PDB file of C-alpha atoms in Angstrom:
ATOM      1  CA  MET E   1      -5.782  16.096  28.957  1.00  0.00           C
ATOM      2  CA  GLU E   2      -6.809  12.528  28.088  1.00  0.00           C
ATOM      3  CA  PHE E   3      -5.917  11.184  24.578  1.00  0.00           C
ATOM      4  CA  TYR E   4      -9.299  10.738  23.268  1.00  0.00           C
ATOM      5  CA  GLU E   5      -9.779  14.352  23.955  1.00  0.00           C
ATOM      6  CA  GLN E   6      -6.362  15.201  22.354  1.00  0.00           C
ATOM      7  CA  LEU E   7      -7.544  13.028  19.254  1.00  0.00           C
ATOM      8  CA  GLN E   8     -10.494  14.889  18.771  1.00  0.00           C
ATOM      9  CA  LEU E   9      -8.942  18.299  19.136  1.00  0.00           C
ATOM     10  CA  GLU E  10      -5.840  17.668  16.695  1.00  0.00           C
ATOM     11  CA  THR E  11      -8.625  16.204  13.970  1.00  0.00           C
ATOM     12  CA  GLN E  12     -11.122  18.661  14.380  1.00  0.00           C
ATOM     13  CA  ASP E  13     -10.407  20.512  11.019  1.00  0.00           C
ATOM     14  CA  GLU E  14     -10.246  17.424   9.124  1.00  0.00           C
ATOM     15  CA  ARG E  15     -13.228  16.111  10.605  1.00  0.00           C
ATOM     16  CA  GLU E  16     -15.115  19.419   9.975  1.00  0.00           C
ATOM     17  CA  SER E  17     -13.802  19.299   6.243  1.00  0.00           C
ATOM     18  CA  LEU E  18     -15.430  15.874   6.119  1.00  0.00           C
ATOM     19  CA  TYR E  19     -19.124  16.897   7.490  1.00  0.00           C
ATOM     20  CA  SER E  20     -19.104  19.912   5.164  1.00  0.00           C
ATOM     21  CA  ILE E  21     -18.980  17.908   1.969  1.00  0.00           C
ATOM     22  CA  GLU E  22     -21.978  18.471  -0.277  1.00  0.00           C
ATOM     23  CA  PHE E  23     -22.904  14.983  -0.765  1.00  0.00           C
ATOM     24  CA  ILE E  24     -23.103  14.292   2.905  1.00  0.00           C
ATOM     25  CA  GLN E  25     -25.081  17.648   3.759  1.00  0.00           C
ATOM     26  CA  ARG E  26     -27.526  16.497   1.041  1.00  0.00           C
ATOM     27  CA  GLY E  27     -27.912  13.299   2.627  1.00  0.00           C
ATOM     28  CA  VAL E  28     -28.730  14.597   6.095  1.00  0.00           C
ATOM     29  CA  ALA E  29     -31.203  17.019   4.414  1.00  0.00           C
ATOM     30  CA  GLY E  30     -32.876  14.383   2.641  1.00  0.00           C
ATOM     31  CA  LYS E  31     -31.993  15.508  -0.974  1.00  0.00           C
ATOM     32  CA  LEU E  32     -30.340  12.383  -2.483  1.00  0.00           C
ATOM     33  CA  SER E  33     -31.986  10.333  -5.209  1.00  0.00           C
ATOM     34  CA  LEU E  34     -32.312   6.656  -5.114  1.00  0.00           C
ATOM     35  CA  GLU E  35     -29.666   6.362  -7.212  1.00  0.00           C
ATOM     36  CA  ASP E  36     -27.181   8.635  -5.087  1.00  0.00           C
ATOM     37  CA  TYR E  37     -28.449   6.277  -1.981  1.00  0.00           C
ATOM     38  CA  ILE E  38     -27.764   3.210  -3.793  1.00  0.00           C
ATOM     39  CA  ALA E  39     -24.240   4.507  -5.134  1.00  0.00           C
ATOM     40  CA  PHE E  40     -23.417   5.364  -1.491  1.00  0.00           C
ATOM     41  CA  LEU E  41     -24.207   1.834  -0.203  1.00  0.00           C
ATOM     42  CA  THR E  42     -22.079   0.365  -3.024  1.00  0.00           C
ATOM     43  CA  GLN E  43     -19.006   2.008  -1.621  1.00  0.00           C
ATOM     44  CA  ALA E  44     -20.072   1.184   1.707  1.00  0.00           C
ATOM     45  CA  TYR E  45     -20.023  -2.214   0.937  1.00  0.00           C
ATOM     46  CA  HIS E  46     -16.752  -2.173  -0.596  1.00  0.00           C
ATOM     47  CA  HIS E  47     -15.259  -0.825   2.403  1.00  0.00           C
ATOM     48  CA  VAL E  48     -17.012  -2.430   5.136  1.00  0.00           C
ATOM     49  CA  LYS E  49     -16.356  -6.130   3.577  1.00  0.00           C
ATOM     50  CA  HIS E  50     -12.710  -5.202   4.583  1.00  0.00           C
ATOM     51  CA  THR E  51     -13.407  -4.630   8.258  1.00  0.00           C
ATOM     52  CA  VAL E  52     -13.095  -7.726   9.816  1.00  0.00           C
ATOM     53  CA  PRO E  53     -10.151  -8.821   7.578  1.00  0.00           C
ATOM     54  CA  LEU E  54      -8.487  -5.534   8.671  1.00  0.00           C
ATOM     55  CA  LEU E  55      -9.312  -6.085  12.333  1.00  0.00           C
ATOM     56  CA  MET E  56      -7.756  -9.426  12.152  1.00  0.00           C
ATOM     57  CA  ALA E  57      -4.537  -8.289  10.479  1.00  0.00           C
ATOM     58  CA  CYS E  58      -4.405  -5.419  13.031  1.00  0.00           C
ATOM     59  CA  GLY E  59      -4.651  -7.780  16.162  1.00  0.00           C
ATOM     60  CA  SER E  60      -2.050 -10.380  14.612  1.00  0.00           C
ATOM     61  CA  ARG E  61       0.508  -7.496  14.422  1.00  0.00           C
ATOM     62  CA  LEU E  62       0.044  -5.918  17.986  1.00  0.00           C
ATOM     63  CA  SER E  63       2.864  -6.427  20.460  1.00  0.00           C
ATOM     64  CA  GLU E  64       2.540  -8.258  23.767  1.00  0.00           C
ATOM     65  CA  ASP E  65       2.534  -4.890  25.196  1.00  0.00           C
ATOM     66  CA  TYR E  66      -0.951  -4.700  23.662  1.00  0.00           C
ATOM     67  CA  GLU E  67      -2.632  -7.672  24.547  1.00  0.00           C
ATOM     68  CA  TRP E  68      -5.349  -6.056  26.139  1.00  0.00           C
ATOM     69  CA  LEU E  69      -5.969  -4.022  22.969  1.00  0.00           C
ATOM     70  CA  ARG E  70      -6.160  -7.649  21.055  1.00  0.00           C
ATOM     71  CA  LEU E  71      -8.619  -8.593  23.170  1.00  0.00           C
ATOM     72  CA  ALA E  72     -10.686  -5.477  22.316  1.00  0.00           C
ATOM     73  CA  VAL E  73     -10.084  -5.956  18.633  1.00  0.00           C
ATOM     74  CA  ALA E  74     -11.495  -9.633  19.236  1.00  0.00           C
ATOM     75  CA  GLU E  75     -14.668  -7.989  20.542  1.00  0.00           C
ATOM     76  CA  TYR E  76     -14.958  -5.502  17.537  1.00  0.00           C
ATOM     77  CA  ILE E  77     -14.486  -8.470  15.218  1.00  0.00           C
ATOM     78  CA  GLU E  78     -17.451 -10.296  16.779  1.00  0.00           C
ATOM     79  CA  GLU E  79     -19.666  -7.130  16.654  1.00  0.00           C
ATOM     80  CA  GLU E  80     -18.869  -6.451  12.943  1.00  0.00           C
ATOM     81  CA  LEU E  81     -19.213  -9.879  11.407  1.00  0.00           C
ATOM     82  CA  GLY E  82     -21.346  -9.929   8.438  1.00  0.00           C
ATOM     83  CA  HIS E  83     -22.435  -6.376   8.260  1.00  0.00           C
ATOM     84  CA  GLN E  84     -21.568  -6.026   4.559  1.00  0.00           C
ATOM     85  CA  GLU E  85     -24.346  -8.383   3.962  1.00  0.00           C
ATOM     86  CA  TRP E  86     -26.846  -5.852   5.920  1.00  0.00           C
ATOM     87  CA  ILE E  87     -26.126  -3.653   2.973  1.00  0.00           C
ATOM     88  CA  LEU E  88     -26.617  -5.807   0.276  1.00  0.00           C
ATOM     89  CA  ASN E  89     -29.727  -6.384   1.974  1.00  0.00           C
ATOM     90  CA  ASP E  90     -30.282  -2.522   1.702  1.00  0.00           C
ATOM     91  CA  ILE E  91     -29.654  -2.437  -1.706  1.00  0.00           C
ATOM     92  CA  ARG E  92     -32.056  -5.174  -2.598  1.00  0.00           C
ATOM     93  CA  ALA E  93     -34.860  -3.437  -0.376  1.00  0.00           C
ATOM     94  CA  CYS E  94     -34.023  -0.317  -2.667  1.00  0.00           C
ATOM     95  CA  GLY E  95     -34.811  -2.343  -5.595  1.00  0.00           C
ATOM     96  CA  GLY E  96     -31.052  -2.416  -6.736  1.00  0.00           C
ATOM     97  CA  ASN E  97     -28.846  -5.501  -7.793  1.00  0.00           C
ATOM     98  CA  ALA E  98     -27.001  -6.686  -4.892  1.00  0.00           C
ATOM     99  CA  GLU E  99     -25.265  -9.216  -6.600  1.00  0.00           C
ATOM    100  CA  ALA E 100     -23.986  -6.734  -9.370  1.00  0.00           C
ATOM    101  CA  VAL E 101     -22.779  -4.742  -6.142  1.00  0.00           C
ATOM    102  CA  ARG E 102     -21.078  -7.619  -4.869  1.00  0.00           C
ATOM    103  CA  ASN E 103     -18.887  -8.391  -8.050  1.00  0.00           C
ATOM    104  CA  SER E 104     -18.260  -4.698  -8.879  1.00  0.00           C
ATOM    105  CA  HIS E 105     -15.281  -2.851  -8.283  1.00  0.00           C
ATOM    106  CA  PRO E 106     -14.880  -0.107  -5.892  1.00  0.00           C
ATOM    107  CA  ASP E 107     -14.428   3.664  -6.818  1.00  0.00           C
ATOM    108  CA  PRO E 108     -10.699   4.559  -6.850  1.00  0.00           C
ATOM    109  CA  ALA E 109     -11.013   6.516  -3.816  1.00  0.00           C
ATOM    110  CA  THR E 110     -13.033   3.607  -1.809  1.00  0.00           C
ATOM    111  CA  GLU E 111      -9.839   1.273  -2.947  1.00  0.00           C
ATOM    112  CA  LEU E 112      -6.973   3.934  -2.137  1.00  0.00           C
ATOM    113  CA  MET E 113      -8.747   4.310   1.517  1.00  0.00           C
ATOM    114  CA  VAL E 114      -8.877   0.457   2.001  1.00  0.00           C
ATOM    115  CA  ALA E 115      -5.362   0.201   0.689  1.00  0.00           C
ATOM    116  CA  TYR E 116      -4.153   2.592   3.257  1.00  0.00           C
ATOM    117  CA  ALA E 117      -5.494   0.703   5.866  1.00  0.00           C
ATOM    118  CA  TYR E 118      -3.680  -2.569   4.988  1.00  0.00           C
ATOM    119  CA  ASP E 119      -0.465  -0.558   4.521  1.00  0.00           C
ATOM    120  CA  MET E 120      -0.586   1.202   7.817  1.00  0.00           C
ATOM    121  CA  ILE E 121      -1.300  -2.092   9.445  1.00  0.00           C
ATOM    122  CA  SER E 122       1.374  -3.883   7.737  1.00  0.00           C
ATOM    123  CA  ARG E 123       4.126  -1.722   6.771  1.00  0.00           C
ATOM    124  CA  VAL E 124       3.895   1.277   9.312  1.00  0.00           C
ATOM    125  CA  ASN E 125       2.270   0.645  12.617  1.00  0.00           C
ATOM    126  CA  PRO E 126      -0.695  -1.607  13.319  1.00  0.00           C
ATOM    127  CA  ILE E 127      -1.728   0.754  16.242  1.00  0.00           C
ATOM    128  CA  GLY E 128      -2.509   3.464  13.137  1.00  0.00           C
ATOM    129  CA  PHE E 129      -5.400   1.084  12.321  1.00  0.00           C
ATOM    130  CA  PHE E 130      -7.590   3.098  15.123  1.00  0.00           C
ATOM    131  CA  GLY E 131      -6.989   6.327  13.404  1.00  0.00           C
ATOM    132  CA  MET E 132      -9.689   4.452  10.722  1.00  0.00           C
ATOM    133  CA  VAL E 133     -11.885   3.608  13.722  1.00  0.00           C
ATOM    134  CA  GLN E 134     -12.002   7.215  14.815  1.00  0.00           C
ATOM    135  CA  VAL E 135     -13.166   8.365  11.499  1.00  0.00           C
ATOM    136  CA  LEU E 136     -15.744   5.806  10.779  1.00  0.00           C
ATOM    137  CA  GLU E 137     -17.396   5.280  13.939  1.00  0.00           C
ATOM    138  CA  GLY E 138     -17.372   8.710  14.815  1.00  0.00           C
ATOM    139  CA  THR E 139     -19.108   9.853  11.403  1.00  0.00           C
ATOM    140  CA  SER E 140     -21.714   7.335  12.063  1.00  0.00           C
ATOM    141  CA  ILE E 141     -22.837   8.646  15.327  1.00  0.00           C
ATOM    142  CA  ALA E 142     -23.005  12.386  13.747  1.00  0.00           C
ATOM    143  CA  ILE E 143     -24.631  11.366  10.514  1.00  0.00           C
ATOM    144  CA  ALA E 144     -25.974   8.121  10.144  1.00  0.00           C
ATOM    145  CA  ASP E 145     -29.187   8.341  11.918  1.00  0.00           C
ATOM    146  CA  ASN E 146     -30.193  11.726  10.969  1.00  0.00           C
ATOM    147  CA  ALA E 147     -29.445  10.646   7.185  1.00  0.00           C
ATOM    148  CA  ALA E 148     -31.407   7.513   7.422  1.00  0.00           C
ATOM    149  CA  GLU E 149     -34.336   9.304   8.367  1.00  0.00           C
ATOM    150  CA  ALA E 150     -34.334  11.791   6.068  1.00  0.00           C
ATOM    151  CA  ILE E 151     -33.536   9.653   3.291  1.00  0.00           C
ATOM    152  CA  LYS E 152     -36.356   7.299   4.041  1.00  0.00           C
ATOM    153  CA  ALA E 153     -38.751  10.048   4.458  1.00  0.00           C
ATOM    154  CA  SER E 154     -37.984  11.834   1.136  1.00  0.00           C
ATOM    155  CA  LEU E 155     -37.829   8.346  -0.724  1.00  0.00           C
ATOM    156  CA  LYS E 156     -40.822   6.790   0.882  1.00  0.00           C
ATOM    157  CA  LEU E 157     -38.328   3.775   1.281  1.00  0.00           C
ATOM    158  CA  PRO E 158     -39.326   0.819   3.680  1.00  0.00           C
ATOM    159  CA  ALA E 159     -37.400   0.511   7.066  1.00  0.00           C
ATOM    160  CA  ARG E 160     -35.479  -2.511   5.866  1.00  0.00           C
ATOM    161  CA  ALA E 161     -33.422  -0.267   3.333  1.00  0.00           C
ATOM    162  CA  PHE E 162     -31.782   1.253   6.255  1.00  0.00           C
ATOM    163  CA  SER E 163     -30.478  -1.564   8.260  1.00  0.00           C
ATOM    164  CA  TYR E 164     -26.721  -0.349   7.690  1.00  0.00           C
ATOM    165  CA  LEU E 165     -27.501   3.307   8.379  1.00  0.00           C
ATOM    166  CA  SER E 166     -29.659   2.924  11.328  1.00  0.00           C
ATOM    167  CA  SER E 167     -27.876   0.236  13.196  1.00  0.00           C
ATOM    168  CA  HIS E 168     -24.571   1.833  12.913  1.00  0.00           C
ATOM    169  CA  GLY E 169     -26.019   5.168  14.075  1.00  0.00           C
ATOM    170  CA  ALA E 170     -27.108   3.480  17.216  1.00  0.00           C
ATOM    171  CA  LEU E 171     -24.681   0.628  17.627  1.00  0.00           C
ATOM    172  CA  ASP E 172     -21.687   3.202  17.442  1.00  0.00           C
ATOM    173  CA  ILE E 173     -22.626   5.238  20.280  1.00  0.00           C
ATOM    174  CA  GLU E 174     -21.790   2.291  22.255  1.00  0.00           C
ATOM    175  CA  HIS E 175     -18.636   1.700  20.174  1.00  0.00           C
ATOM    176  CA  VAL E 176     -17.296   5.024  20.668  1.00  0.00           C
ATOM    177  CA  ASP E 177     -17.649   4.941  24.429  1.00  0.00           C
ATOM    178  CA  PHE E 178     -15.619   1.679  24.212  1.00  0.00           C
ATOM    179  CA  PHE E 179     -13.213   3.365  21.905  1.00  0.00           C
ATOM    180  CA  LYS E 180     -12.793   6.289  24.048  1.00  0.00           C
ATOM    181  CA  GLY E 181     -11.958   3.858  26.845  1.00  0.00           C
ATOM    182  CA  LEU E 182      -9.246   2.071  24.837  1.00  0.00           C
ATOM    183  CA  MET E 183      -7.640   5.089  23.434  1.00  0.00           C
ATOM    184  CA  ASN E 184      -7.251   6.746  26.885  1.00  0.00           C
ATOM    185  CA  LYS E 185      -5.119   3.527  28.046  1.00  0.00           C
ATOM    186  CA  ILE E 186      -2.627   4.316  25.243  1.00  0.00           C
ATOM    187  CA  GLU E 187       0.718   5.643  26.724  1.00  0.00           C
ATOM    188  CA  SER E 188       3.320   5.576  24.187  1.00  0.00           C
ATOM    189  CA  PRO E 189       3.654   9.180  22.697  1.00  0.00           C
ATOM    190  CA  GLN E 190       4.746   7.580  19.593  1.00  0.00           C
ATOM    191  CA  ASP E 191       1.610   5.474  19.065  1.00  0.00           C
ATOM    192  CA  LYS E 192      -0.462   8.599  19.711  1.00  0.00           C
ATOM    193  CA  ALA E 193       1.037  10.526  17.269  1.00  0.00           C
ATOM    194  CA  LYS E 194       0.466   7.658  14.586  1.00  0.00           C
ATOM    195  CA  ILE E 195      -3.205   7.351  15.616  1.00  0.00           C
ATOM    196  CA  ILE E 196      -3.688  11.230  15.163  1.00  0.00           C
ATOM    197  CA  HIS E 197      -1.942  11.520  11.904  1.00  0.00           C
ATOM    198  CA  SER E 198      -3.879   8.050  10.383  1.00  0.00           C
ATOM    199  CA  ALA E 199      -7.239   9.832  11.608  1.00  0.00           C
ATOM    200  CA  ASN E 200      -6.422  13.065   9.973  1.00  0.00           C
ATOM    201  CA  MET E 201      -5.328  10.914   6.699  1.00  0.00           C
ATOM    202  CA  PHE E 202      -8.673   8.663   6.735  1.00  0.00           C
ATOM    203  CA  TYR E 203     -10.846  11.654   7.496  1.00  0.00           C
ATOM    204  CA  GLY E 204      -9.133  12.993   3.850  1.00  0.00           C
ATOM    205  CA  LEU E 205      -9.525   9.715   2.227  1.00  0.00           C
ATOM    206  CA  TYR E 206     -13.310   8.931   3.457  1.00  0.00           C
ATOM    207  CA  GLY E 207     -14.163  12.540   2.516  1.00  0.00           C
ATOM    208  CA  ASN E 208     -12.756  11.735  -1.110  1.00  0.00           C
ATOM    209  CA  ILE E 209     -15.245   8.935  -1.630  1.00  0.00           C
ATOM    210  CA  PHE E 210     -18.154  11.399  -0.765  1.00  0.00           C
ATOM    211  CA  ARG E 211     -16.504  13.993  -3.067  1.00  0.00           C
ATOM    212  CA  GLY E 212     -16.268  11.155  -5.817  1.00  0.00           C
ATOM    213  CA  LEU E 213     -20.101  10.418  -5.198  1.00  0.00           C
ATOM    214  CA  GLY E 214     -20.768  14.118  -5.615  1.00  0.00           C
ATOM    215  CA  ARG E 215     -18.936  14.649  -8.850  1.00  0.00           C
ATOM    216  CA  ARG E 216     -20.845  11.595 -10.146  1.00  0.00           C
ATOM    217  CA  GLN E 217     -24.185  13.261  -8.892  1.00  0.00           C
ATOM    218  CA  GLU E 218     -23.319  16.478 -10.463  1.00  0.00           C
ATOM    219  CA  GLU E 219     -22.533  14.912 -13.969  1.00  0.00           C
ATOM    220  CA  ARG E 220     -25.692  12.843 -14.003  1.00  0.00           C
ATOM    221  CA  GLY E 221     -27.430  16.494 -13.474  1.00  0.00           C
ATOM    222  CA  ALA E 222     -25.520  18.007 -16.325  1.00  0.00           C
ATOM    223  CA  ALA E 223     -26.582  14.941 -18.573  1.00  0.00           C
TER     224      ALA E 223
END
């Protein structure tokens, strides 16, 4: 079994737990309010703005044995530059206050996920960052395009309000193929185990962001 297949198999339970979260299911079904969608984009902004700094930190800490992986990280950086601004543009297209979002604080769940990523790179093992890549890019493929189309139809929003979701659904198909090739080149059993562990952690941490959005949704409904 190649490592990417092993990674998929050993993270299946956590992945299915993420996909089953009610807020995500409501998004795919087009049952989110405009406020819900902007709340999602706000948290996306607060973790996406760290993608390039995290990639830079990861690349700088990889050993010489992983020079080939450092080159791949450089490609990722080029692809990911400025994506947080796409999110702010989407918020503007929804009638939201993008500058207020830029200057806001993330929800605790978002802050913890980002902090875990930095800690994994700086204190544990930079290779573990690829567990986060597994989660975010895989989730984009599974959900982003369908959610974008459903939300756009239900809220009657223009296409320019979905540059982040729509682009990542299509773009990340190529990224996952690239990621699969990278993962299958990793030989160290310890590094493989760290990526699997990290991915399972990130499925839970990323899921907590959506669980928090769902609780906020419920509170608004009760009010």
